[in-house]
């Protein structure tokens, strides 16, 4: 490859690093199929279970190592190993491998490989990137149990105590135990996705990372110096003087911007004219919570419970859910957690819960439509949530609501849950709130009518925008048309918050735009005072809030609300940002 060549990739974990590259290729295992005599089946199953136990022990050791070696923000990411430990001790995995050893009389290694391949296939077939990438977790867990069965030491990736950029097909959580954390400066992956657990860990460890290089990765000469740009998703091979200078400048700019965000992250979230703006976090699991410092946010505005359901091999029981929800509530130490009930179907199917094929799944049987049908699931989840409220303030949020009947039915079920639990003498909190997401445009128009049945609403702008613009949010062919700055969308967002205010319903916004700092002045100008976003955006949104003045935001909103398209709006915003 000629010197100074730049290769595009997908940016996955932020940061810029320069170091020599170290390749590692994980060779697929070929394991012969052995026949097990009937008398030996039990012993083979025991050998498999012992390997699972040893793998779980190794994961626990890795988790402790990671927590103790790395700063606080990686501690949450270390929770990924809890998910792996849950997988390796999952009774379904143990049962499926045992059954296969018994029925086909094959060795544990081969039975494990076949079961793992089956699970992986189920996850891969799901049309949702974050969930699809859970297939990598299954593969990783399978690889570790296999190593235990084969009693094999795993190779360690290091450059004898000097810095390096790791180039691998994919980076799995167990690989953290094999890298030289002190010296790995960046990770370039051939495969893997932005949502993979390997990437989450790299982010937690502050290691810049790019993914999706495919076969290009193997063309990088071993040992050559590489600039890895995790911000822009780029690799520069054997950089020339000019490239080194340019990246040196970018790095300095980045450090200054980071410093500013670092300084502001724990300051109060108030505008220049001292209007408080509530900043909440959107989270998918317990592990992210550990990564957010307390002063950065006011509570959890959206806990997407479906991810806890998706990472498993079967429905979690009431007790299992209670354990998770309680840990989250306790972790928040008195600040509110808003749990959204199961939002599966559409783009988020559950591997173990087959729903019929639909022509338009996003317009189909999803969210509350599905859980109101499967009452036992809904009731079980509501019970677990109500019980968790004994440990701190909890709100329950219903997804994809379309009609007032659904709003009322949800409330009736919650009331019944509360009555049943009280009759059983089970403790529940006295500040359990009930709310709905506004994602369906028609419900937004009549939002004043939900006031009698709900304690709050939360605007789900991700889906709301897709339904307003008739643009699939997950279809790359129309991605350019998915434009939250479209004035038609903006007027809708304005009406929602104003009508909610007049009806006296607390209203928050939890779609991705809440995390976009350029959008913040517009949202403040419309009247939003509560925003929920991915934790990574909390510092930049706080900076945007602290730099804003409500009167100026209102004037900005006035100046864009009658424009004709998103580009015109963006132009005004750019001009506004340039003003001193
Ligand atoms: C939304 O639709 O805006 C939302 C927050 O929910 P999700 O992204 O999970 O669909
Ligand atoms: Mg949604």
mmCIF file of N, CA and C and ligand atoms in Angstrom, residues 282 302 304 306 340 343 347-348 366 437 439 459-464 473 510-512, ligand 1:
data_model
loop_
_atom_site.group_PDB
_atom_site.id
_atom_site.type_symbol
_atom_site.label_atom_id
_atom_site.label_comp_id
_atom_site.label_asym_id
_atom_site.label_seq_id
_atom_site.Cartn_x
_atom_site.Cartn_y
_atom_site.Cartn_z
ATOM 1 N N UNK A 282 -30.736 8.289 28.436
ATOM 2 C CA UNK A 282 -31.381 7.123 27.814
ATOM 3 C C UNK A 282 -30.423 5.960 27.994
ATOM 4 N N UNK A 302 -35.265 7.439 29.957
ATOM 5 C CA UNK A 302 -35.724 6.325 29.111
ATOM 6 C C UNK A 302 -34.825 5.129 29.359
ATOM 7 N N UNK A 304 -34.677 1.539 28.092
ATOM 8 C CA UNK A 304 -35.314 0.691 27.061
ATOM 9 C C UNK A 304 -35.246 -0.765 27.533
ATOM 10 N N UNK A 306 -36.483 -3.434 26.555
ATOM 11 C CA UNK A 306 -36.465 -4.549 25.590
ATOM 12 C C UNK A 306 -35.069 -5.121 25.389
ATOM 13 N N UNK A 340 -39.305 2.139 30.209
ATOM 14 C CA UNK A 340 -40.273 1.925 29.149
ATOM 15 C C UNK A 340 -40.592 0.429 29.083
ATOM 16 N N UNK A 343 -40.719 -2.817 24.214
ATOM 17 C CA UNK A 343 -41.038 -2.216 22.909
ATOM 18 C C UNK A 343 -40.473 -3.118 21.814
ATOM 19 N N UNK A 347 -38.990 -3.049 14.274
ATOM 20 C CA UNK A 347 -37.570 -3.237 13.992
ATOM 21 C C UNK A 347 -36.847 -3.965 15.120
ATOM 22 N N UNK A 348 -37.582 -4.346 16.186
ATOM 23 C CA UNK A 348 -36.913 -4.987 17.306
ATOM 24 C C UNK A 348 -37.601 -6.295 17.713
ATOM 25 N N UNK A 366 -46.467 -3.948 17.201
ATOM 26 C CA UNK A 366 -45.273 -3.612 17.974
ATOM 27 C C UNK A 366 -45.649 -2.832 19.230
ATOM 28 N N UNK A 437 -45.417 7.382 25.615
ATOM 29 C CA UNK A 437 -44.577 8.030 24.623
ATOM 30 C C UNK A 437 -45.465 8.598 23.530
ATOM 31 N N UNK A 439 -45.256 9.012 19.934
ATOM 32 C CA UNK A 439 -44.498 8.645 18.737
ATOM 33 C C UNK A 439 -45.420 8.612 17.518
ATOM 34 N N UNK A 459 -41.830 12.664 24.425
ATOM 35 C CA UNK A 459 -41.909 12.701 22.960
ATOM 36 C C UNK A 459 -40.804 11.816 22.388
ATOM 37 N N UNK A 460 -41.195 10.768 21.697
ATOM 38 C CA UNK A 460 -40.226 9.873 21.047
ATOM 39 C C UNK A 460 -40.002 10.375 19.632
ATOM 40 N N UNK A 461 -39.084 11.327 19.490
ATOM 41 C CA UNK A 461 -38.960 11.993 18.191
ATOM 42 C C UNK A 461 -38.399 11.062 17.115
ATOM 43 N N UNK A 462 -37.678 9.995 17.507
ATOM 44 C CA UNK A 462 -37.119 9.100 16.474
ATOM 45 C C UNK A 462 -38.243 8.504 15.628
ATOM 46 N N UNK A 463 -39.232 7.938 16.315
ATOM 47 C CA UNK A 463 -40.350 7.358 15.569
ATOM 48 C C UNK A 463 -41.290 8.441 15.050
ATOM 49 N N UNK A 464 -41.499 9.471 15.853
ATOM 50 C CA UNK A 464 -42.408 10.534 15.416
ATOM 51 C C UNK A 464 -41.954 11.118 14.069
ATOM 52 N N UNK A 473 -36.718 4.987 9.368
ATOM 53 C CA UNK A 473 -35.521 5.471 10.060
ATOM 54 C C UNK A 473 -34.344 4.516 9.913
ATOM 55 N N UNK A 510 -37.261 12.468 24.285
ATOM 56 C CA UNK A 510 -36.212 11.454 24.489
ATOM 57 C C UNK A 510 -35.674 10.862 23.190
ATOM 58 N N UNK A 511 -35.938 11.487 22.038
ATOM 59 C CA UNK A 511 -35.359 10.976 20.785
ATOM 60 C C UNK A 511 -33.936 11.494 20.610
ATOM 61 N N UNK A 512 -33.275 11.052 19.543
ATOM 62 C CA UNK A 512 -31.855 11.386 19.331
ATOM 63 C C UNK A 512 -31.594 12.886 19.244
HETATM 64 C C1 LIG B 1 -38.177 7.286 19.865
HETATM 65 O O1 LIG B 1 -38.889 6.682 19.053
HETATM 66 O O2 LIG B 1 -37.891 8.492 19.774
HETATM 67 C C2 LIG B 1 -37.576 6.584 21.006
HETATM 68 C C3 LIG B 1 -36.913 7.228 21.927
HETATM 69 O O3 LIG B 1 -37.708 5.242 21.045
HETATM 70 P P1 LIG B 1 -36.836 4.215 20.177
HETATM 71 O O4 LIG B 1 -35.683 4.958 19.587
HETATM 72 O O5 LIG B 1 -36.407 3.168 21.129
HETATM 73 O O6 LIG B 1 -37.821 3.737 19.159
#
